[in-house]
XYZ file of C-alpha atoms in Angstrom:
740
model
C -22.379 17.357 25.374
C -19.281 18.255 27.441
C -20.651 16.229 30.375
C -21.190 13.182 28.152
C -17.686 13.458 26.667
C -16.203 13.752 30.164
C -18.190 10.686 31.264
C -16.918 8.718 28.251
C -13.335 9.776 28.987
C -13.641 8.774 32.655
C -15.173 5.457 31.586
C -12.244 4.761 29.250
C -9.765 5.595 32.006
C -11.471 3.176 34.394
C -11.404 0.393 31.813
C -7.742 0.945 30.957
C -6.151 1.523 34.330
C -2.627 1.920 32.911
C -3.013 3.181 29.318
C 0.177 3.144 27.302
C 1.367 6.745 26.845
C 1.486 8.238 23.372
C 4.746 9.129 21.668
C 4.212 12.793 22.481
C 3.687 11.994 26.159
C 6.867 9.899 26.258
C 8.896 12.668 24.590
C 7.451 15.245 26.995
C 8.364 13.104 30.027
C 11.907 12.607 28.757
C 12.296 16.333 28.116
C 11.506 16.976 31.786
C 13.861 14.231 33.020
C 17.416 15.023 34.046
C 18.892 12.611 31.525
C 18.325 9.313 29.660
C 15.715 6.942 31.129
C 15.510 3.163 31.356
C 12.402 1.169 30.499
C 11.752 0.596 34.208
C 12.055 4.317 34.981
C 9.573 5.201 32.236
C 7.147 2.514 33.431
C 7.279 3.977 36.965
C 6.858 7.489 35.562
C 3.551 6.504 33.897
C 2.372 4.115 36.615
C 2.536 1.098 34.313
C 2.389 -2.296 36.021
C 2.144 -5.851 34.780
C 4.090 -7.766 32.152
C 1.601 -7.153 29.310
C 1.616 -3.370 29.744
C 5.397 -3.278 30.218
C 5.882 -5.229 26.978
C 3.517 -2.871 25.191
C 5.504 0.141 26.463
C 8.773 -1.489 25.400
C 7.375 -2.181 21.933
C 6.365 1.462 21.592
C 9.834 2.615 22.683
C 11.417 0.233 20.157
C 9.183 1.673 17.445
C 10.319 5.169 18.453
C 13.953 3.997 18.184
C 13.199 2.529 14.779
C 11.625 5.796 13.660
C 14.565 7.845 14.980
C 12.799 9.658 17.834
C 14.899 7.841 20.449
C 18.349 6.257 20.674
C 19.221 3.405 23.046
C 22.725 3.816 24.461
C 25.163 1.175 25.728
C 23.685 1.431 29.219
C 20.309 0.346 27.707
C 18.863 3.788 28.430
C 16.583 5.642 26.042
C 17.743 9.092 24.916
C 15.941 11.790 22.946
C 17.670 11.995 19.592
C 17.218 15.750 19.324
C 18.974 16.239 22.690
C 22.036 14.384 21.338
C 22.398 16.758 18.366
C 21.878 13.828 16.023
C 19.978 13.672 12.754
C 18.016 10.532 11.914
C 16.761 9.378 8.556
C 16.903 6.876 5.723
C 20.050 6.077 3.731
C 20.005 6.670 -0.036
C 22.912 4.737 -1.533
C 24.650 5.761 -4.769
C 26.237 3.177 -7.025
C 29.530 5.120 -6.957
C 30.059 4.322 -3.275
C 28.851 7.430 -1.487
C 25.354 8.143 -0.248
C 22.959 10.596 1.360
C 20.799 10.664 4.459
C 17.241 11.808 3.914
C 16.403 13.344 7.338
C 13.118 12.590 9.049
C 12.617 16.289 9.793
C 12.471 17.136 6.078
C 15.666 19.211 6.078
C 18.244 19.046 3.265
C 19.940 15.731 2.546
C 23.198 14.988 4.373
C 26.181 13.676 2.412
C 27.534 10.305 3.619
C 31.145 9.609 2.547
C 32.231 6.205 1.168
C 33.931 5.221 4.448
C 30.546 5.338 6.239
C 28.621 3.834 3.330
C 30.781 0.696 3.442
C 28.784 -0.333 6.541
C 25.370 0.711 5.176
C 22.812 -0.360 2.634
C 20.149 1.557 0.796
C 17.089 1.950 3.022
C 18.873 1.520 6.370
C 17.686 3.873 9.126
C 20.579 5.565 10.915
C 21.462 8.400 13.291
C 24.349 10.662 12.246
C 26.268 13.577 13.723
C 26.384 16.385 11.166
C 29.338 18.667 10.481
C 30.415 20.937 7.634
C 32.319 19.097 4.916
C 35.256 20.282 2.852
C 33.017 21.757 0.163
C 30.697 23.508 2.597
C 28.008 20.833 2.320
C 26.495 19.044 5.318
C 28.349 15.815 5.968
C 27.295 13.062 8.356
C 29.187 10.550 10.458
C 27.142 7.501 11.456
C 26.629 7.154 15.219
C 24.130 4.283 15.254
C 22.258 2.004 12.855
C 18.633 2.143 14.040
C 17.151 -0.432 11.694
C 18.476 -2.564 8.880
C 16.507 -2.444 5.663
C 17.276 -6.082 4.864
C 17.690 -9.288 6.811
C 17.328 -11.416 3.683
C 17.704 -10.750 -0.023
C 17.302 -12.465 -3.387
C 20.002 -12.382 -6.027
C 22.236 -14.271 -8.460
C 24.792 -16.729 -7.129
C 28.375 -16.300 -8.409
C 31.692 -18.072 -7.839
C 34.964 -16.261 -8.578
C 38.432 -17.563 -7.675
C 36.928 -19.947 -5.161
C 34.864 -17.244 -3.433
C 31.066 -17.535 -3.421
C 28.938 -14.391 -3.392
C 25.450 -13.202 -4.289
C 24.586 -10.024 -6.193
C 21.117 -8.749 -5.337
C 18.419 -8.322 -7.958
C 17.327 -4.762 -8.795
C 19.044 -1.397 -8.777
C 20.940 -1.617 -5.467
C 23.230 -4.488 -6.625
C 24.091 -5.289 -2.999
C 26.881 -7.872 -2.683
C 26.922 -10.570 0.020
C 29.710 -13.089 0.597
C 28.517 -16.650 1.187
C 30.160 -18.385 4.121
C 32.110 -21.551 3.341
C 29.820 -24.548 3.140
C 26.661 -22.369 3.114
C 25.911 -22.316 -0.622
C 22.901 -24.636 -0.156
C 23.502 -26.506 -3.412
C 23.424 -23.323 -5.519
C 25.266 -23.174 -8.836
C 26.588 -20.087 -10.643
C 23.715 -18.185 -12.284
C 21.015 -19.514 -9.929
C 18.612 -17.110 -8.263
C 18.920 -17.719 -4.527
C 17.358 -16.537 -1.273
C 20.022 -15.462 1.224
C 19.805 -14.895 4.965
C 22.143 -12.183 6.266
C 24.344 -13.639 8.985
C 26.511 -10.532 9.437
C 25.759 -7.054 8.093
C 28.571 -5.059 6.465
C 31.095 -3.025 8.455
C 33.660 -0.428 7.421
C 36.183 -3.223 6.978
C 34.199 -6.183 5.646
C 31.385 -7.103 3.290
C 28.151 -8.668 4.488
C 28.158 -12.420 5.041
C 25.182 -14.675 4.420
C 24.014 -18.190 3.765
C 21.816 -19.585 0.999
C 18.516 -20.764 2.464
C 16.759 -21.553 -0.824
C 17.561 -21.977 -4.516
C 14.736 -20.104 -6.211
C 15.433 -21.033 -9.844
C 16.348 -19.380 -13.131
C 15.129 -16.163 -14.778
C 13.271 -18.132 -17.477
C 11.202 -19.996 -14.889
C 7.466 -19.134 -15.111
C 6.354 -16.918 -12.229
C 9.905 -16.233 -11.053
C 9.156 -12.504 -10.669
C 6.447 -13.225 -8.110
C 8.558 -15.818 -6.318
C 11.403 -13.318 -5.950
C 9.037 -10.611 -4.618
C 7.500 -12.984 -2.060
C 10.932 -13.890 -0.715
C 12.449 -10.403 -0.941
C 9.561 -8.792 0.973
C 9.209 -11.597 3.507
C 5.595 -12.453 2.646
C 4.505 -15.684 4.402
C 3.443 -18.108 1.686
C 3.809 -21.588 3.206
C 1.127 -22.911 5.566
C 2.417 -24.245 8.921
C 1.418 -27.834 9.735
C -0.939 -26.698 12.498
C -2.820 -24.467 10.048
C -3.064 -27.256 7.456
C -4.460 -29.589 10.113
C -6.986 -26.993 11.299
C -8.132 -26.303 7.730
C -8.496 -30.005 6.921
C -10.604 -30.497 10.045
C -13.202 -27.973 8.829
C -16.509 -29.347 7.469
C -17.239 -29.009 3.751
C -20.630 -27.402 4.460
C -22.223 -25.257 7.160
C -23.376 -27.538 10.036
C -26.995 -27.229 11.168
C -25.988 -26.272 14.731
C -24.066 -23.242 13.383
C -27.275 -21.866 11.824
C -29.156 -21.772 15.120
C -29.886 -18.424 16.810
C -29.287 -16.561 13.549
C -31.705 -14.562 11.419
C -32.668 -16.416 8.246
C -31.932 -14.414 5.078
C -32.049 -17.363 2.685
C -35.218 -16.082 1.008
C -33.685 -12.626 0.402
C -32.178 -12.387 -3.145
C -28.743 -11.198 -2.057
C -26.159 -11.148 -4.855
C -22.386 -10.903 -5.026
C -20.858 -8.563 -7.621
C -17.120 -8.984 -8.233
C -14.476 -9.090 -10.950
C -14.471 -11.868 -13.517
C -11.420 -13.589 -12.025
C -12.514 -13.344 -8.360
C -12.641 -16.619 -6.426
C -13.474 -15.453 -2.899
C -16.760 -13.617 -2.419
C -16.999 -11.952 0.977
C -19.803 -9.410 0.404
C -23.366 -9.598 -0.914
C -25.955 -6.822 -1.334
C -29.691 -6.335 -1.617
C -31.890 -3.229 -1.725
C -35.613 -2.501 -1.677
C -37.755 0.661 -1.336
C -38.526 1.843 2.196
C -40.605 4.965 2.813
C -39.111 7.806 0.773
C -35.791 5.971 0.591
C -34.460 2.419 0.741
C -33.555 -0.480 2.982
C -30.040 -1.601 2.082
C -28.637 -4.914 3.240
C -24.899 -5.622 3.129
C -24.065 -9.199 4.143
C -20.434 -10.109 4.875
C -18.929 -13.573 5.332
C -18.803 -14.425 9.048
C -15.127 -15.366 9.248
C -15.139 -14.749 13.020
C -17.280 -17.872 13.479
C -14.525 -20.104 12.083
C -11.381 -18.191 13.117
C -11.320 -17.768 16.893
C -8.693 -15.623 18.680
C -5.472 -17.418 19.613
C -5.959 -20.424 17.304
C -3.447 -21.563 14.681
C -5.666 -20.108 11.949
C -5.829 -16.780 13.767
C -2.067 -16.573 14.399
C -1.298 -17.220 10.734
C -3.930 -14.731 9.527
C -2.423 -12.149 11.870
C 1.104 -12.844 10.546
C -0.066 -12.427 6.948
C -2.306 -9.446 7.654
C -3.756 -9.367 4.160
C -4.130 -11.408 0.999
C -1.641 -10.381 -1.689
C -2.888 -10.236 -5.279
C -0.099 -10.719 -7.829
C -0.753 -10.815 -11.590
C -0.186 -14.589 -11.700
C -1.371 -15.778 -8.277
C -2.868 -14.889 -4.907
C -1.145 -15.412 -1.567
C -4.273 -15.674 0.631
C -4.631 -14.649 4.253
C -6.741 -17.741 4.987
C -6.445 -21.325 3.678
C -8.455 -22.200 0.590
C -10.903 -24.292 2.639
C -12.077 -20.996 4.154
C -11.270 -18.316 1.567
C -12.787 -20.178 -1.390
C -14.992 -22.552 0.598
C -16.868 -22.087 3.878
C -16.383 -18.305 4.061
C -16.957 -17.553 0.389
C -20.542 -16.474 -0.358
C -20.890 -18.866 -3.282
C -24.295 -18.954 -5.007
C -27.088 -21.333 -3.997
C -25.399 -22.691 -0.849
C -25.954 -21.836 2.807
C -23.373 -19.520 4.314
C -22.965 -17.809 7.692
C -22.820 -14.038 7.453
C -22.624 -10.836 9.443
C -25.207 -8.383 8.108
C -25.575 -4.623 8.269
C -29.092 -3.372 7.575
C -29.347 0.350 6.781
C -32.349 2.592 6.341
C -31.261 5.205 3.792
C -33.094 8.463 3.036
C -33.638 9.879 -0.436
C -30.781 12.302 0.365
C -28.318 9.413 0.779
C -28.144 9.649 4.593
C -28.204 6.499 6.747
C -30.977 7.209 9.248
C -30.471 4.097 11.335
C -28.680 0.775 11.103
C -28.375 -2.527 12.875
C -25.893 -5.418 12.810
C -26.890 -9.045 13.204
C -25.579 -12.543 12.544
C -27.490 -14.499 9.936
C -27.520 -17.384 7.511
C -27.909 -16.561 3.809
C -27.946 -18.133 0.372
C -26.604 -15.989 -2.465
C -29.043 -15.800 -5.381
C -26.303 -15.250 -7.978
C -22.619 -14.600 -8.544
C -22.546 -11.587 -10.885
C -19.588 -9.814 -12.430
C -19.362 -6.042 -12.802
C -19.945 -6.381 -16.546
C -22.923 -8.720 -16.172
C -24.651 -6.491 -13.628
C -23.969 -3.380 -15.760
C -25.510 -5.116 -18.785
C -28.555 -6.117 -16.723
C -29.030 -2.535 -15.559
C -28.788 -1.174 -19.100
C -31.128 -3.751 -20.643
C -34.682 -2.386 -21.185
C -36.108 -5.932 -21.055
C -33.513 -8.226 -19.464
C -33.640 -11.916 -20.309
C -31.797 -14.971 -19.142
C -31.277 -16.664 -15.767
C -30.607 -13.378 -13.916
C -33.533 -11.368 -15.316
C -35.507 -11.729 -12.056
C -32.735 -9.861 -10.229
C -33.270 -6.745 -12.348
C -35.609 -4.873 -9.896
C -33.201 -5.340 -6.994
C -30.293 -4.081 -9.103
C -32.285 -0.991 -10.087
C -32.888 -0.213 -6.399
C -29.171 -0.722 -5.714
C -28.349 1.772 -8.459
C -30.816 4.276 -7.023
C -29.347 4.091 -3.511
C -25.813 4.294 -4.957
C -26.680 7.509 -6.806
C -28.109 8.984 -3.598
C -24.888 8.031 -1.775
C -22.833 9.598 -4.581
C -24.745 12.885 -4.312
C -24.196 12.925 -0.538
C -20.513 12.202 -1.106
C -20.190 15.190 -3.425
C -21.972 17.421 -0.900
C -19.572 16.538 1.900
C -16.605 17.040 -0.435
C -15.129 13.541 -0.464
C -12.052 13.156 -2.679
C -12.954 10.740 -5.462
C -9.711 9.277 -6.814
C -10.581 7.706 -10.135
C -7.132 6.807 -11.463
C -7.314 4.302 -14.323
C -5.903 0.838 -13.699
C -4.385 -1.745 -16.017
C -4.557 -5.527 -16.083
C -1.483 -7.568 -16.966
C -2.484 -10.624 -18.972
C -0.041 -13.547 -18.842
C 0.335 -16.563 -21.119
C 0.786 -20.174 -20.004
C 4.546 -19.588 -19.577
C 4.080 -16.608 -17.268
C 5.114 -14.106 -19.945
C 3.163 -10.912 -20.588
C 0.702 -11.420 -23.427
C -0.912 -7.986 -23.182
C -1.493 -5.002 -20.910
C -4.861 -3.334 -21.195
C -6.794 -0.715 -19.200
C -9.527 -1.835 -16.812
C -12.856 -0.227 -17.594
C -14.383 1.304 -14.458
C -18.141 0.799 -14.649
C -20.979 2.273 -12.638
C -21.348 -1.117 -10.942
C -17.797 -0.795 -9.553
C -18.803 2.468 -7.899
C -22.140 1.000 -6.787
C -20.463 -1.739 -4.745
C -17.833 0.698 -3.469
C -20.457 3.098 -2.072
C -22.450 0.294 -0.440
C -19.276 -0.986 1.249
C -18.318 2.514 2.423
C -21.761 2.947 3.980
C -21.427 -0.354 5.901
C -17.884 0.533 6.994
C -19.063 3.887 8.374
C -21.811 2.198 10.378
C -19.287 -0.344 11.709
C -17.028 2.489 12.904
C -19.967 4.133 14.661
C -20.873 0.843 16.313
C -17.415 0.125 17.789
C -17.070 3.753 18.902
C -20.427 3.612 20.685
C -19.474 0.301 22.350
C -16.174 1.798 23.679
C -14.271 -1.284 22.506
C -10.630 -1.177 21.430
C -10.696 -2.023 17.730
C -9.124 -0.696 14.556
C -10.276 2.375 12.674
C -9.093 3.101 9.159
C -7.630 6.574 9.597
C -6.340 9.002 7.010
C -4.857 12.403 7.778
C -4.469 15.301 5.372
C -1.110 16.334 3.909
C 1.468 17.852 6.255
C 2.693 21.440 5.814
C 5.691 20.561 3.622
C 3.741 18.295 1.282
C 0.949 20.855 1.111
C 3.428 23.547 0.103
C 4.748 21.368 -2.736
C 1.197 20.528 -3.818
C 0.212 24.215 -3.755
C 3.144 25.115 -6.023
C 2.275 22.305 -8.418
C -1.427 23.180 -8.651
C -0.581 26.868 -9.084
C 0.946 25.961 -12.457
C -2.563 24.910 -13.533
C -4.196 28.011 -12.067
C -5.493 26.487 -8.815
C -5.070 28.032 -5.376
C -5.323 25.998 -2.166
C -6.057 27.281 1.356
C -3.139 27.529 3.823
C -2.155 24.612 6.133
C -4.776 23.901 8.764
C -7.629 25.160 6.598
C -7.478 22.654 3.735
C -10.562 20.436 3.475
C -11.344 17.478 1.207
C -13.862 19.726 -0.558
C -10.999 21.968 -1.773
C -9.309 18.975 -3.409
C -12.631 17.746 -4.819
C -13.137 21.119 -6.565
C -9.758 20.769 -8.261
C -10.728 17.307 -9.524
C -14.019 18.669 -10.863
C -12.176 21.367 -12.843
C -9.672 18.966 -14.444
C -12.145 16.146 -15.140
C -11.872 15.070 -18.767
C -8.777 17.226 -19.416
C -5.304 15.922 -20.354
C -3.880 16.886 -16.962
C -6.572 15.040 -14.950
C -4.596 11.840 -14.315
C -1.402 13.732 -13.481
C -3.173 16.041 -11.035
C -4.862 13.106 -9.282
C -1.535 11.239 -9.063
C 0.321 14.209 -7.565
C -2.489 14.876 -5.069
C -2.474 11.204 -4.044
C 1.301 11.265 -3.476
C 0.987 14.357 -1.297
C -1.414 12.621 1.070
C -0.346 10.691 4.122
C -0.813 6.959 3.839
C -3.984 5.584 5.396
C -3.335 3.239 8.318
C -4.994 1.223 11.071
C -5.093 2.342 14.696
C -7.499 2.212 17.670
C -7.498 6.001 18.076
C -10.027 7.519 15.710
C -8.927 10.699 13.906
C -11.292 10.418 10.934
C -10.697 9.827 7.250
C -9.611 12.978 5.383
C -9.882 11.523 1.880
C -13.458 10.332 2.307
C -14.442 13.344 4.381
C -15.685 11.136 7.210
C -15.469 11.543 10.980
C -15.159 7.807 11.632
C -14.345 4.932 9.321
C -13.441 1.255 9.770
C -12.923 -1.764 7.532
C -15.742 -4.293 7.976
C -16.487 -5.669 4.526
C -13.512 -7.941 3.623
C -12.636 -10.272 6.529
C -11.546 -13.047 4.135
C -8.625 -10.975 2.902
C -7.949 -8.315 5.605
C -7.186 -9.002 9.263
C -8.437 -5.581 10.515
C -11.915 -6.451 9.198
C -11.869 -9.658 11.248
C -10.980 -7.648 14.372
C -13.881 -5.248 13.696
C -16.237 -8.244 13.324
C -15.086 -9.552 16.704
C -15.715 -6.173 18.322
C -19.240 -5.881 16.865
C -19.981 -9.484 17.790
C -18.933 -8.743 21.389
C -21.154 -5.659 21.477
C -24.124 -7.788 20.376
C -23.512 -10.491 22.976
C -22.350 -8.404 25.978
C -23.649 -5.286 27.668
C -20.213 -3.947 28.657
C -16.563 -4.119 27.522
C -15.591 -6.058 30.664
C -13.810 -9.268 29.717
C -13.175 -8.220 26.111
C -10.120 -10.241 24.956
C -8.169 -7.278 23.544
C -6.575 -4.421 25.463
C -5.845 -1.006 24.020
C -2.052 -1.596 23.977
C -2.548 -4.905 22.127
C -4.784 -3.194 19.590
C -2.139 -0.477 19.062
C 0.373 -3.189 18.187
C -2.088 -4.987 15.919
C -2.784 -1.719 14.091
C 0.915 -1.125 13.423
C 1.373 -4.748 12.331
C -1.587 -4.646 9.936
C -0.424 -1.320 8.448
C 3.056 -2.753 7.836
C 1.582 -5.882 6.233
C -0.497 -3.713 3.897
C 2.548 -1.657 2.846
C 4.571 -4.836 2.379
C 1.916 -6.284 0.081
C 1.626 -3.077 -1.961
C 5.393 -2.834 -2.458
C 5.706 -6.500 -3.471
C 2.897 -6.258 -6.052
C 4.346 -3.001 -7.406
C 7.765 -4.641 -7.816
C 6.303 -7.532 -9.806
C 4.150 -5.313 -12.011
C 7.066 -2.977 -12.797
C 9.304 -5.887 -13.747
C 6.621 -7.484 -15.932
C 5.971 -4.161 -17.644
C 9.690 -3.753 -18.303
C 9.867 -7.296 -19.714
C 6.892 -6.518 -21.931
C 8.497 -3.334 -23.238
C 11.778 -5.170 -23.928
C 9.886 -7.041 -26.688
C 8.780 -3.739 -28.274
C 12.100 -1.896 -28.594
C 12.059 0.133 -31.814
C 8.304 0.787 -31.728
C 6.787 4.258 -31.606
C 4.483 5.511 -28.851
C 2.432 8.564 -27.967
C 3.379 9.623 -24.439
C 2.445 12.345 -21.967
C 5.018 14.268 -19.949
C 4.392 13.303 -16.302
C 7.475 14.803 -14.644
C 10.268 17.291 -15.322
C 13.847 16.874 -14.063
C 17.061 18.770 -14.883
C 18.293 15.680 -16.749
C 15.166 15.035 -18.825
C 11.463 14.305 -18.994
C 9.555 11.516 -17.312
C 6.858 10.313 -19.675
C 3.967 7.857 -19.493
C 2.361 5.639 -22.133
C -1.282 6.382 -21.156
C -2.961 3.203 -22.351
C -0.334 0.950 -20.718
C 0.387 3.037 -17.590
C 4.099 2.491 -18.238
C 6.645 5.166 -17.346
C 9.989 5.939 -18.942
C 12.559 8.682 -19.452
C 13.383 10.976 -22.347
C 16.918 12.007 -21.450
C 17.948 15.590 -22.060
C 20.676 14.413 -24.476
C 18.007 13.048 -26.835
C 16.271 16.445 -27.094
C 17.323 19.001 -29.761
C 20.863 20.143 -28.965
C 20.779 22.953 -26.454
C 21.323 23.833 -22.805
C 18.092 23.070 -20.934
C 16.905 24.581 -17.648
C 14.014 23.589 -15.406
C 11.750 26.373 -14.124
C 11.458 27.014 -10.328
C 8.055 25.305 -10.142
C 9.513 22.159 -11.693
C 6.855 22.022 -14.414
C 8.783 23.037 -17.559
C 12.127 22.379 -19.254
C 13.274 25.102 -21.653
C 16.113 25.327 -24.165
C 18.453 28.292 -23.613
C 19.244 28.915 -27.300
C 16.282 27.469 -29.211
C 13.559 28.441 -26.740
C 12.021 24.970 -27.174
C 9.905 24.198 -24.092
C 8.532 20.940 -22.728
C 5.922 21.024 -19.953
C 3.771 18.758 -17.830
C 0.916 17.061 -19.736
C 2.537 17.859 -23.113
C 2.123 15.088 -25.673
C 5.211 13.667 -27.398
C 5.787 11.064 -30.101
C 8.714 8.903 -29.103
C 10.537 5.707 -29.994
C 11.438 3.060 -27.442
C 15.223 2.528 -27.550
C 15.931 0.603 -24.324
C 14.133 -1.487 -21.707
C 16.621 -2.682 -19.086
C 14.857 -5.375 -17.045
C 17.719 -5.678 -14.551
C 17.698 -1.966 -13.665
C 13.955 -1.443 -14.371
C 14.688 1.469 -16.705
C 12.861 2.381 -19.913
C 14.314 4.970 -22.301
C 12.575 6.806 -25.139
C 13.840 9.311 -27.712
C 11.736 11.791 -29.725
C 10.859 10.284 -33.088
C 12.484 13.131 -35.051
C 15.820 12.496 -33.299
C 15.485 8.743 -33.823
C 14.752 9.264 -37.526
C 17.719 11.619 -37.885
C 19.987 9.037 -36.263
C 18.733 6.345 -38.651
C 19.333 8.608 -41.686
C 22.828 9.399 -40.490
C 23.736 5.760 -39.920
C 24.168 4.719 -43.631
C 26.339 7.800 -44.253
C 28.438 6.919 -41.212
C 28.918 3.387 -42.533
C 29.964 4.717 -45.990
C 32.454 7.115 -44.387
C 33.978 4.305 -42.330
C 34.198 2.061 -45.404
C 36.015 4.833 -47.322
C 38.511 5.243 -44.474
C 39.217 1.497 -44.541
C 39.810 1.542 -48.338
C 42.200 4.504 -48.047
C 44.116 2.836 -45.229
C 44.591 -0.275 -47.371
């Protein structure tokens, strides 16, 4: 085993003559150096030659500057931040003018006085020199701005005394002056998209120019439009992409079907949500020995989107499709995403298939990948397939698919048992669907029922993804793994304290396994605290990301994992397809079009695109939920306490998944104190206690769409206030009569 691993390592080193050093290696080299180092000095130190490798090294150094590990001085040399006695972190701005730095090292926040905050915005990454302030607290003085949080923003256009300015949407309320003649036709009250020309300094506000008039707040879909612009999500197709899409055929040409296995007689089916329009995976299962043969067929996007083309460059820039409540911003043009690459029923489609032989214990004994042509037998929804499975004697056009669905359910249940044995963390947080009317307003919010067929497709996709990861690892090709690390020591400590309040004890750092978390979930299943526990555990985890270095997937309890099953909507899947395709057509990695440094960059880019999409969708959903609640002010709700703060209780409306605050001033009059674990709020005089997962009956009193804040008060306090109001009016009327 050791000999084989050494051979593989030597083989990798021969293929990548000048591998780009890791961050740890760069830091170690700079620790040993006599002082700051230039890019050229670092390249010589690691024996890096060639423009491509030098650019890759420079990009990594820039990322380390952005993340606060390095500082670049005026001599264009890189310095270790920790050697400069500087603290790096993210700025948290306060509306009263001061702010705080949240350090990257997890230490206590650093106070930033108003004079420094005049040049900063919320979310900026900065390096500060820390000293002791007048009140004994740590105070920072900004040395360098590492990265600006915003280069554009969306806000309301105003004119006051001949001066044009824009006030940003949301809580930050950032103000930007508009340069003379740069209003772009905007009128007071318009929502506009602004490009920052000059960021703020200690002595001047930011200056920008209007690049687009977005519209008014009553415009249908304005929430999504604002999020797209604010998060910089590409939504317009370049001319070259439009031309390439229009040049595509409307059906699969005969020549494209040659040299492929023919699966058109196999009754593969797609199973998706009711509103899905792009179908990139199909499944089929049949008995095989004491187990099953499972076939997962995925749209062959790599056939149509070749590296370096206009379609490829745009897909790479987008990184992922973004699914908003009212629209989709696709990664690929509609001609591909809903046409040639969508596995629509009863038409020929090119696919990439993974055939797996699965044992009765849910273990994949062997697998193979191959390119094929298929014809989907049916487009089923999760509800339709669940109804077919439950029907003792199914009827209708899909009745003949019943045996295949039964086999799919059997193999899913075997996979699920294997998943439980290995201790995979099964997050099963309920989701909601926001239903909009024809004017883009929220008609209703309702929970999404999670059926067995949802899990069935999920397990089949996980199995194919695992086999894809094994394939690219065996081929020694630089591609992207989907990696997920366990919680770090600090997060684990917080999680341990939280779970202790429910009677659970976790192993110390370094010994925690997914199985330990899975046991907690088993104990709370079906209990009131289940959703809260799952949410807190999820927040304690590191975010999954894409990278060419495999470190396994902690959450799934897997040693290797990749994304293979959604190339229509995720760029990493397309890269994995290209790697597997190369391994099928070539006997060695020689000539493969991607280097390891390029794949590192692509992994970081895809991870950022994923986070960008998640944040944009979250912004829209939160605003729509707040708008929805603004129409229900005065109504009563049953809520669950989801968080405890010194100033009140965070509560959630379970069926709507909407969060709000019960401020401490609306609780029975008393002095309230939060316990050390942060799970209970207790009254000093009355002894009244409120704890996590407690149920409360509250009345909605405010839903501020502009600030995204929802306030509730306990019903008994609301009723008391209403009873007191007539008496207050009578008292005021009596005072007026006496004064007359």
